[in-house]
mmCIF file of C-alpha atoms in Angstrom:
data_model
loop_
_atom_site.group_PDB
_atom_site.id
_atom_site.type_symbol
_atom_site.label_atom_id
_atom_site.label_comp_id
_atom_site.label_asym_id
_atom_site.label_seq_id
_atom_site.Cartn_x
_atom_site.Cartn_y
_atom_site.Cartn_z
ATOM 1 C CA MET R 496 17.641 66.378 50.697
ATOM 2 C CA VAL R 497 14.548 65.457 48.595
ATOM 3 C CA THR R 498 14.770 63.110 45.752
ATOM 4 C CA PRO R 499 12.678 65.245 42.759
ATOM 5 C CA GLU R 500 12.098 62.154 41.018
ATOM 6 C CA ARG R 501 9.919 60.455 44.354
ATOM 7 C CA ILE R 502 7.729 64.262 44.411
ATOM 8 C CA SER R 503 6.681 63.069 40.776
ATOM 9 C CA LEU R 504 6.601 59.633 41.481
ATOM 10 C CA ALA R 505 4.356 60.389 44.289
ATOM 11 C CA ARG R 506 1.773 62.789 42.570
ATOM 12 C CA LYS R 507 1.792 60.541 39.960
ATOM 13 C CA ARG R 508 0.720 57.770 42.342
ATOM 14 C CA ARG R 509 -2.525 59.915 43.286
ATOM 15 C CA SER R 510 -2.862 60.868 39.566
ATOM 16 C CA LEU R 511 -2.814 64.236 40.505
ATOM 17 C CA THR R 512 -1.063 66.633 38.020
ATOM 18 C CA THR R 513 1.220 69.730 38.947
ATOM 19 C CA VAL R 514 -1.787 72.190 39.277
ATOM 20 C CA GLU R 515 -3.797 70.410 41.395
ATOM 21 C CA LEU R 516 -0.785 69.579 43.526
ATOM 22 C CA ALA R 517 0.265 72.729 43.389
ATOM 23 C CA ARG R 518 -3.110 73.897 44.454
ATOM 24 C CA ARG R 519 -3.645 71.533 46.989
ATOM 25 C CA LEU R 520 -0.303 72.549 48.674
ATOM 26 C CA GLY R 521 -0.980 76.725 48.561
ATOM 27 C CA LEU R 522 1.156 76.899 45.807
ATOM 28 C CA SER R 523 2.067 77.678 42.299
ATOM 29 C CA ALA R 524 2.390 75.643 39.640
ATOM 30 C CA GLN R 525 5.888 76.314 38.741
ATOM 31 C CA SER R 526 7.167 75.983 42.278
ATOM 32 C CA VAL R 527 5.626 71.989 41.944
ATOM 33 C CA THR R 528 7.285 71.521 38.448
ATOM 34 C CA ASN R 529 10.504 73.110 39.920
ATOM 35 C CA TYR R 530 10.771 70.706 43.092
ATOM 36 C CA GLU R 531 10.151 67.888 40.512
ATOM 37 C CA HIS R 532 13.117 69.080 38.383
ATOM 38 C CA GLY R 533 15.177 69.669 41.438
ATOM 39 C CA ARG R 534 15.541 73.344 40.574
ATOM 40 C CA GLN R 535 14.483 74.165 43.911
ATOM 41 C CA GLN R 536 13.976 72.022 47.269
ATOM 42 C CA PRO R 537 11.143 71.971 49.111
ATOM 43 C CA SER R 538 11.037 73.674 52.561
ATOM 44 C CA GLU R 539 11.057 71.603 55.835
ATOM 45 C CA ARG R 540 7.383 72.865 55.992
ATOM 46 C CA THR R 541 5.980 72.249 52.825
ATOM 47 C CA LEU R 542 8.039 68.852 52.563
ATOM 48 C CA GLN R 543 5.464 68.003 55.312
ATOM 49 C CA VAL R 544 2.127 69.207 53.984
ATOM 50 C CA LEU R 545 3.974 67.523 50.666
ATOM 51 C CA ALA R 546 3.874 64.115 52.694
ATOM 52 C CA THR R 547 0.329 64.976 53.974
ATOM 53 C CA GLU R 548 -1.355 65.652 51.078
ATOM 54 C CA LEU R 549 0.216 62.439 48.531
ATOM 55 C CA SER R 550 -0.168 60.342 52.182
ATOM 56 C CA PHE R 551 3.482 59.278 51.963
ATOM 57 C CA PRO R 552 5.807 59.231 54.960
ATOM 58 C CA GLU R 553 8.428 62.188 54.486
ATOM 59 C CA ALA R 554 11.255 59.141 54.606
ATOM 60 C CA PHE R 555 10.077 58.492 50.972
ATOM 61 C CA PHE R 556 10.834 61.282 49.422
ATOM 62 C CA HIS R 557 15.004 61.198 51.020
ATOM 63 C CA GLN R 558 15.414 57.779 49.138
ATOM 64 C CA PRO R 559 17.753 57.609 46.013
ATOM 65 C CA CYS R 560 16.338 58.060 42.636
ATOM 66 C CA CYS R 561 13.898 54.948 41.401
ATOM 67 C CA ASP R 562 13.774 53.405 38.237
ATOM 68 C CA GLU R 563 10.550 53.769 37.293
ATOM 69 C CA VAL R 564 8.526 51.250 34.640
ATOM 70 C CA PRO R 565 8.547 53.504 32.014
ATOM 71 C CA ASP R 566 5.219 53.560 29.476
ATOM 72 C CA GLY R 567 6.477 51.959 26.838
ATOM 73 C CA SER R 568 7.427 48.987 28.918
ATOM 74 C CA ALA R 569 4.251 47.622 30.249
ATOM 75 C CA ALA R 570 1.363 45.383 28.497
ATOM 76 C CA PHE R 571 -2.518 47.283 29.863
ATOM 77 C CA ARG R 572 -5.528 45.608 29.078
ATOM 78 C CA ALA R 573 -7.803 48.172 26.719
ATOM 79 C CA ARG R 574 -4.778 50.241 26.345
ATOM 80 C CA SER R 575 -6.695 52.688 23.848
ATOM 81 C CA GLN R 576 -9.209 53.342 26.769
ATOM 82 C CA VAL R 577 -7.011 54.103 29.719
ATOM 83 C CA SER R 578 -6.217 57.626 29.776
ATOM 84 C CA GLN R 579 -2.345 58.625 30.111
ATOM 85 C CA ARG R 580 -2.813 60.240 33.701
ATOM 86 C CA LYS R 581 -4.481 56.738 34.820
ATOM 87 C CA ARG R 582 -1.622 54.665 32.602
ATOM 88 C CA ALA R 583 1.057 57.093 34.882
ATOM 89 C CA ALA R 584 -1.052 56.252 37.970
ATOM 90 C CA ALA R 585 -1.054 52.430 37.473
ATOM 91 C CA LEU R 586 2.575 52.214 36.193
ATOM 92 C CA SER R 587 3.370 54.274 39.374
ATOM 93 C CA ALA R 588 1.944 51.653 41.637
ATOM 94 C CA GLY R 589 4.341 49.339 39.630
ATOM 95 C CA THR R 590 7.087 51.424 40.441
ATOM 96 C CA ILE R 591 6.505 50.933 44.223
ATOM 97 C CA ALA R 592 5.559 47.500 43.939
ATOM 98 C CA ALA R 593 8.919 46.721 42.074
ATOM 99 C CA GLU R 594 10.861 48.909 44.774
ATOM 100 C CA VAL R 595 9.295 46.699 47.419
ATOM 101 C CA ASN R 596 10.292 43.548 45.667
ATOM 102 C CA ALA R 597 13.873 44.535 45.991
ATOM 103 C CA TRP R 598 13.394 45.390 49.319
ATOM 104 C CA LEU R 599 12.080 41.765 49.800
ATOM 105 C CA GLU R 600 15.069 40.224 47.322
ATOM 106 C CA ASN R 601 17.853 41.471 50.172
ATOM 107 C CA LEU R 602 15.781 39.472 52.898
ATOM 108 C CA PHE R 603 14.958 36.192 51.024
ATOM 109 C CA THR R 604 15.424 34.141 48.268
ATOM 110 C CA LEU R 605 12.423 34.432 45.835
ATOM 111 C CA PRO R 606 11.579 31.398 42.864
ATOM 112 C CA ALA R 607 13.363 32.911 39.902
ATOM 113 C CA ALA R 608 11.792 33.270 36.814
ATOM 114 C CA ASP R 609 10.836 30.579 34.446
ATOM 115 C CA ILE R 610 8.822 31.968 32.014
ATOM 116 C CA PRO R 611 9.372 30.795 28.231
ATOM 117 C CA THR R 612 10.031 34.008 26.316
ATOM 118 C CA LEU R 613 8.753 32.012 22.266
ATOM 119 C CA GLU R 614 9.228 33.158 19.858
ATOM 120 C CA ARG R 615 6.031 34.719 18.523
ATOM 121 C CA PRO R 616 4.085 31.472 18.158
ATOM 122 C CA ASP R 617 0.630 31.019 17.586
ATOM 123 C CA PRO R 618 -1.248 31.813 21.200
ATOM 124 C CA GLU R 619 -2.509 28.087 21.576
ATOM 125 C CA THR R 620 1.162 26.532 20.739
ATOM 126 C CA ALA R 621 2.341 28.907 23.071
ATOM 127 C CA ALA R 622 -0.108 27.971 25.620
ATOM 128 C CA ASP R 623 0.511 24.127 24.924
ATOM 129 C CA MET R 624 4.572 24.648 25.096
ATOM 130 C CA THR R 625 4.081 26.804 28.391
ATOM 131 C CA ARG R 626 1.551 24.120 30.171
ATOM 132 C CA ALA R 627 4.052 21.597 28.869
ATOM 133 C CA ARG R 628 7.397 23.268 30.119
ATOM 134 C CA TRP R 629 6.209 23.565 33.394
ATOM 135 C CA GLY R 630 4.523 19.918 33.500
ATOM 136 C CA LEU R 631 0.505 21.037 34.125
ATOM 137 C CA GLY R 632 -0.531 18.352 31.461
ATOM 138 C CA ASN R 633 -4.330 19.148 30.464
ATOM 139 C CA SER R 634 -5.904 19.477 33.582
ATOM 140 C CA PRO R 635 -7.355 22.092 35.270
ATOM 141 C CA LEU R 636 -5.074 24.359 36.768
ATOM 142 C CA PRO R 637 -4.619 25.187 40.439
ATOM 143 C CA ASN R 638 -4.440 28.543 41.955
ATOM 144 C CA LEU R 639 -3.077 30.737 39.108
ATOM 145 C CA ILE R 640 -1.134 33.278 41.243
ATOM 146 C CA HIS R 641 0.209 30.495 43.364
ATOM 147 C CA LEU R 642 1.510 28.875 39.852
ATOM 148 C CA LEU R 643 2.820 32.075 38.519
ATOM 149 C CA GLU R 644 4.708 32.973 41.908
ATOM 150 C CA ALA R 645 6.160 29.678 41.699
ATOM 151 C CA ARG R 646 7.759 30.037 38.420
ATOM 152 C CA GLY R 647 9.108 33.444 39.334
ATOM 153 C CA VAL R 648 6.337 35.903 38.264
ATOM 154 C CA ARG R 649 5.993 38.850 41.085
ATOM 155 C CA VAL R 650 2.468 39.426 41.641
ATOM 156 C CA PHE R 651 0.821 42.310 43.149
ATOM 157 C CA SER R 652 -2.399 43.467 43.962
ATOM 158 C CA LEU R 653 -3.243 47.012 42.339
ATOM 159 C CA PRO R 654 -4.505 49.800 44.360
ATOM 160 C CA ARG R 655 -8.259 49.713 44.771
ATOM 161 C CA GLU R 656 -8.677 53.360 43.068
ATOM 162 C CA HIS R 657 -7.435 51.748 39.776
ATOM 163 C CA THR R 658 -10.748 50.581 38.444
ATOM 164 C CA ASP R 659 -10.468 51.143 34.721
ATOM 165 C CA VAL R 660 -7.126 49.208 34.657
ATOM 166 C CA ASP R 661 -7.644 45.398 34.526
ATOM 167 C CA ALA R 662 -4.391 44.261 34.629
ATOM 168 C CA PHE R 663 -0.961 45.071 33.200
ATOM 169 C CA SER R 664 2.053 43.057 33.369
ATOM 170 C CA PHE R 665 6.059 44.290 32.424
ATOM 171 C CA TRP R 666 10.057 43.445 32.822
ATOM 172 C CA HIS R 667 12.036 45.443 35.419
ATOM 173 C CA HIS R 668 15.451 44.342 35.978
ATOM 174 C CA GLY R 669 15.579 40.504 34.349
ATOM 175 C CA THR R 670 12.028 39.936 37.003
ATOM 176 C CA PRO R 671 8.728 39.744 35.178
ATOM 177 C CA TYR R 672 5.446 41.168 36.790
ATOM 178 C CA ILE R 673 1.875 40.981 36.911
ATOM 179 C CA MET R 674 -0.344 43.644 38.529
ATOM 180 C CA LEU R 675 -4.066 42.471 39.257
ATOM 181 C CA ASN R 676 -6.955 44.474 39.485
ATOM 182 C CA MET R 677 -9.262 42.651 42.498
ATOM 183 C CA ALA R 678 -12.033 45.019 42.167
ATOM 184 C CA LYS R 679 -13.162 42.219 39.115
ATOM 185 C CA THR R 680 -14.762 38.979 40.159
ATOM 186 C CA PRO R 681 -12.339 36.014 40.535
ATOM 187 C CA GLU R 682 -12.761 34.569 37.904
ATOM 188 C CA ARG R 683 -12.106 37.614 35.632
ATOM 189 C CA SER R 684 -8.824 38.508 37.656
ATOM 190 C CA ARG R 685 -7.624 34.731 37.303
ATOM 191 C CA PHE R 686 -7.925 35.349 33.169
ATOM 192 C CA ASP R 687 -6.459 38.686 33.480
ATOM 193 C CA ALA R 688 -3.871 36.564 34.982
ATOM 194 C CA ALA R 689 -3.220 34.220 32.381
ATOM 195 C CA HIS R 690 -3.778 36.412 29.692
ATOM 196 C CA GLU R 691 -0.430 39.098 31.104
ATOM 197 C CA LEU R 692 1.140 35.764 31.117
ATOM 198 C CA GLY R 693 0.979 35.211 27.343
ATOM 199 C CA HIS R 694 2.466 38.767 27.427
ATOM 200 C CA LEU R 695 4.969 37.900 29.033
ATOM 201 C CA VAL R 696 5.852 34.939 26.972
ATOM 202 C CA MET R 697 4.528 35.747 23.565
ATOM 203 C CA HIS R 698 5.355 39.506 23.450
ATOM 204 C CA GLY R 699 8.649 39.772 25.567
ATOM 205 C CA GLY R 700 6.583 42.168 27.906
ATOM 206 C CA ALA R 701 6.218 45.186 25.545
ATOM 207 C CA LYS R 702 7.912 45.103 22.741
ATOM 208 C CA HIS R 703 5.065 43.862 20.471
ATOM 209 C CA ALA R 704 2.490 44.219 23.335
ATOM 210 C CA HIS R 705 0.641 46.690 21.782
ATOM 211 C CA GLY R 706 -2.396 47.305 20.032
ATOM 212 C CA PRO R 707 -5.604 44.750 18.899
ATOM 213 C CA VAL R 708 -3.936 41.954 17.486
ATOM 214 C CA ALA R 709 -1.372 41.281 20.808
ATOM 215 C CA GLU R 710 -4.931 41.738 22.804
ATOM 216 C CA GLN R 711 -6.646 38.942 20.862
ATOM 217 C CA GLU R 712 -3.146 36.629 20.829
ATOM 218 C CA ALA R 713 -3.284 37.342 24.950
ATOM 219 C CA ASN R 714 -6.965 36.632 25.407
ATOM 220 C CA THR R 715 -6.580 33.280 22.984
ATOM 221 C CA PHE R 716 -3.723 32.338 25.059
ATOM 222 C CA ALA R 717 -5.650 32.438 28.639
ATOM 223 C CA GLY R 718 -8.436 30.365 27.118
ATOM 224 C CA ALA R 719 -6.147 27.942 25.766
ATOM 225 C CA LEU R 720 -3.938 28.222 29.226
ATOM 226 C CA LEU R 721 -6.729 27.675 31.161
ATOM 227 C CA MET R 722 -9.024 25.296 28.733
ATOM 228 C CA PRO R 723 -6.835 23.165 26.760
ATOM 229 C CA SER R 724 -8.714 22.434 23.942
ATOM 230 C CA THR R 725 -8.400 18.511 23.882
ATOM 231 C CA SER R 726 -9.730 18.518 27.350
ATOM 232 C CA ILE R 727 -13.043 21.135 25.950
ATOM 233 C CA ARG R 728 -13.616 18.937 23.634
ATOM 234 C CA ALA R 729 -13.313 15.802 25.786
ATOM 235 C CA ALA R 730 -15.760 17.382 28.335
ATOM 236 C CA MET R 731 -18.034 19.597 26.769
ATOM 237 C CA PRO R 732 -20.892 18.030 23.749
ATOM 238 C CA HIS R 733 -21.010 19.993 20.668
ATOM 239 C CA ALA R 734 -23.693 22.448 21.194
ATOM 240 C CA PRO R 735 -23.978 22.466 25.337
ATOM 241 C CA LEU R 736 -26.899 24.040 26.687
ATOM 242 C CA LEU R 737 -26.434 26.926 28.994
ATOM 243 C CA ASP R 738 -26.854 24.635 32.483
ATOM 244 C CA GLN R 739 -24.116 22.306 30.952
ATOM 245 C CA VAL R 740 -22.100 25.617 30.608
ATOM 246 C CA VAL R 741 -22.793 27.275 33.753
ATOM 247 C CA THR R 742 -22.241 23.680 35.342
ATOM 248 C CA THR R 743 -19.211 23.170 33.988
ATOM 249 C CA LYS R 744 -17.307 26.643 34.108
ATOM 250 C CA ARG R 745 -16.360 25.821 38.079
ATOM 251 C CA HIS R 746 -14.850 22.456 36.840
ATOM 252 C CA TRP R 747 -12.062 25.271 35.010
ATOM 253 C CA SER R 748 -12.547 28.213 37.719
ATOM 254 C CA VAL R 749 -13.784 30.168 34.489
ATOM 255 C CA SER R 750 -16.434 32.796 33.838
ATOM 256 C CA ALA R 751 -19.471 31.664 31.733
ATOM 257 C CA LEU R 752 -18.628 33.585 29.373
ATOM 258 C CA ALA R 753 -15.203 32.942 29.010
ATOM 259 C CA LEU R 754 -16.072 29.147 29.112
ATOM 260 C CA THR R 755 -18.745 29.906 25.969
ATOM 261 C CA TYR R 756 -16.311 31.583 24.084
ATOM 262 C CA ARG R 757 -13.519 29.144 24.559
ATOM 263 C CA LEU R 758 -16.055 26.977 23.346
ATOM 264 C CA HIS R 759 -17.186 28.288 20.084
ATOM 265 C CA GLU R 760 -13.125 28.984 19.995
ATOM 266 C CA VAL R 761 -12.678 24.877 19.456
ATOM 267 C CA GLY R 762 -15.735 24.547 17.228
ATOM 268 C CA LEU R 763 -18.428 23.157 19.986
ATOM 269 C CA LEU R 764 -20.440 26.260 19.437
ATOM 270 C CA SER R 765 -21.131 27.872 15.503
ATOM 271 C CA ASP R 766 -21.389 31.362 15.451
ATOM 272 C CA TRP R 767 -25.330 31.697 15.862
ATOM 273 C CA GLN R 768 -25.239 29.327 19.171
ATOM 274 C CA TYR R 769 -22.367 31.339 20.518
ATOM 275 C CA ARG R 770 -24.511 34.472 20.164
ATOM 276 C CA SER R 771 -27.321 32.898 21.697
ATOM 277 C CA MET R 772 -25.820 31.596 24.177
ATOM 278 C CA CYS R 773 -23.784 35.295 25.174
ATOM 279 C CA VAL R 774 -27.229 37.214 24.812
ATOM 280 C CA GLU R 775 -28.700 34.408 27.606
ATOM 281 C CA LEU R 776 -25.715 34.858 29.874
ATOM 282 C CA SER R 777 -26.146 38.591 29.964
ATOM 283 C CA ARG R 778 -29.753 38.630 30.395
ATOM 284 C CA CYS R 779 -28.526 36.446 33.230
ATOM 285 C CA GLY R 780 -26.677 38.804 34.825
ATOM 286 C CA TYR R 781 -23.260 36.531 33.861
ATOM 287 C CA ARG R 782 -21.748 39.801 32.664
ATOM 288 C CA SER R 783 -20.982 41.681 35.966
ATOM 289 C CA SER R 784 -21.233 38.810 38.375
ATOM 290 C CA GLU R 785 -21.075 34.845 38.245
ATOM 291 C CA ARG R 786 -23.223 32.868 40.295
ATOM 292 C CA GLN R 787 -21.634 30.052 41.790
ATOM 293 C CA GLY R 788 -18.225 31.968 41.877
ATOM 294 C CA ILE R 789 -14.821 30.830 42.648
ATOM 295 C CA GLU R 790 -12.682 31.831 45.727
ATOM 296 C CA ARG R 791 -10.738 34.979 45.004
ATOM 297 C CA GLU R 792 -7.456 33.944 44.467
ATOM 298 C CA SER R 793 -4.423 35.873 46.511
ATOM 299 C CA SER R 794 -0.750 35.701 46.740
ATOM 300 C CA GLN R 795 0.694 33.095 48.727
ATOM 301 C CA LEU R 796 4.273 34.251 48.395
ATOM 302 C CA LEU R 797 3.795 37.828 50.029
ATOM 303 C CA SER R 798 1.732 35.387 53.100
ATOM 304 C CA LYS R 799 4.299 33.589 53.295
ATOM 305 C CA VAL R 800 6.712 36.791 53.281
ATOM 306 C CA LEU R 801 5.200 38.416 55.772
ATOM 307 C CA THR R 802 4.362 35.034 58.103
ATOM 308 C CA ALA R 803 8.805 34.960 58.085
ATOM 309 C CA LEU R 804 8.853 38.450 58.962
ATOM 310 C CA ARG R 805 6.374 38.383 61.968
ATOM 311 C CA ARG R 806 8.506 35.174 63.125
ATOM 312 C CA SER R 807 10.973 37.623 63.118
ATOM 313 C CA GLY R 808 10.095 40.470 65.224
ATOM 314 C CA ARG R 809 8.840 42.696 63.055
ATOM 315 C CA THR R 810 5.534 44.449 62.602
ATOM 316 C CA MET R 811 3.220 45.430 59.541
ATOM 317 C CA GLN R 812 4.077 48.939 60.924
ATOM 318 C CA ASP R 813 7.720 47.833 60.920
ATOM 319 C CA VAL R 814 8.008 47.058 57.018
ATOM 320 C CA ALA R 815 5.774 49.330 55.879
ATOM 321 C CA ALA R 816 8.400 52.019 57.491
ATOM 322 C CA ALA R 817 11.480 49.680 55.811
ATOM 323 C CA VAL R 818 10.205 50.552 52.470
ATOM 324 C CA HIS R 819 9.397 53.593 53.121
ATOM 325 C CA LEU R 820 5.513 53.471 52.689
ATOM 326 C CA THR R 821 2.377 53.716 54.630
ATOM 327 C CA PRO R 822 0.670 50.634 55.650
ATOM 328 C CA ASP R 823 -2.172 51.137 53.994
ATOM 329 C CA GLU R 824 0.050 51.858 50.521
ATOM 330 C CA LEU R 825 1.589 48.321 51.470
ATOM 331 C CA SER R 826 -1.505 46.230 51.830
ATOM 332 C CA SER R 827 -2.928 47.751 48.888
ATOM 333 C CA LEU R 828 0.009 46.247 46.637
ATOM 334 C CA MET R 829 -0.287 43.175 48.615
ATOM 335 C CA PHE R 830 -4.066 42.157 48.144
ATOM 336 C CA GLY R 831 -5.053 43.630 51.404
ATOM 337 C CA LEU R 832 -3.059 41.244 53.254
ATOM 338 C CA VAL R 833 -1.775 43.002 56.767
ATOM 339 C CA MET R 834 -0.213 40.877 59.857
ATOM 340 C CA MET R 835 -2.738 41.023 62.900
ATOM 341 C CA SER R 836 -2.390 40.333 66.389
ATOM 342 C CA VAL R 837 -2.996 36.889 67.635
ATOM 343 C CA GLU R 838 -3.184 35.032 70.642
ATOM 344 C CA GLY R 839 -0.128 35.201 72.458
ATOM 345 C CA GLY R 840 0.175 38.459 70.844
ATOM 346 C CA SER R 841 2.672 36.889 67.341
ATOM 347 C CA GLN R 842 1.103 38.301 64.370
ATOM 348 C CA ALA R 843 0.116 36.448 61.502
ATOM 349 C CA SER R 844 -0.746 37.203 57.952
ATOM 350 C CA VAL R 845 -3.995 37.517 56.697
ATOM 351 C CA THR R 846 -6.266 38.181 54.180
ATOM 352 C CA PRO R 847 -10.313 38.287 53.588
ATOM 353 C CA SER R 848 -10.311 35.318 51.321
ATOM 354 C CA GLN R 849 -6.914 33.361 52.041
ATOM 355 C CA ALA R 850 -6.301 31.085 49.224
ATOM 356 C CA ARG R 851 -6.060 27.484 50.688
ATOM 357 C CA ASP R 852 -4.137 25.638 47.659
ATOM 358 C CA ASN R 853 -0.771 25.123 48.497
ATOM 359 C CA SER R 854 0.071 22.967 45.163
ATOM 360 C CA ALA R 855 3.016 25.965 44.264
ATOM 361 C CA GLU R 856 5.478 25.838 46.670
ATOM 362 C CA HIS R 857 8.447 28.756 46.915
ATOM 363 C CA ALA R 858 11.776 29.189 47.257
ATOM 364 C CA LEU R 859 11.224 31.393 50.602
ATOM 365 C CA THR R 860 14.500 31.253 52.367
ATOM 366 C CA LEU R 861 15.223 34.099 54.721
ATOM 367 C CA VAL R 862 19.058 35.383 54.102
#
């Protein structure tokens, strides 16, 4: 028996309208609508074609109805610039990531959520309170994805076709999620992760997370979390030179423009100095890339999960089949992590840019 909602979810995941999917299937749009609303079941042959066109295993469509992440519950950056179709496609990836997480939680004891949900303090205070709660002091933060995972946030990567979506966050059944766009620079992705944490902390995931005010609050939170004002003022002179900014940005693992904005925010750059610095950084190409950039951060939790699964005898194909996805679809949500054969026929989880920071320990117990 095909679950109608699964057809809709898969279609939205591929960013298709009912008309576009119908055209691919050689059917009428009404037939596709009937399938998605349960008024008609697709034939075995139609299901085969449907699965092929949407790049999902047939088993995916036979699973029970899933609890989709609704548009109103997710905090999108630059929401007004992202079309409804693109938001639906990104949200469907979030729904599938939540299903993958549910499967993992049946096998492992994963870190519980430890996210302060503050009563809308100012962003600087919220960032300071978050650092204090987590015992982070005022030093530069380690690998931010590792830190978030250790505090119970499930961090997944957005498939690369979602280039128009920087990142988004949501709560799902009491678990916080952040979906990150890995097509951005490593510094930008790190700032995006801090921005989304700001939404989770200050806006309850989405209750107050929409609009320019909420976006500015999350930006300020991210800057304060990554670059505490007391440390920035102690480390940087008034009116620093461009070379000093470019050199110091690596200390905080942020972009040159993010550091420049923060210097202006804490009063170390005047309005004129800030504008002049931004113009010079743009002229040097820092709006699109970072010279002497940092290593891309990836998921330690998912890497450990895949390693544990490999040790239990499972392959990547086994894991993908268990969650009713293709290996490529699963990997696209897991930072490109795959399980590759190594000496002796065993397998290991790897990523093109494997993070080496082990400061965030995880409660990862096979049950």
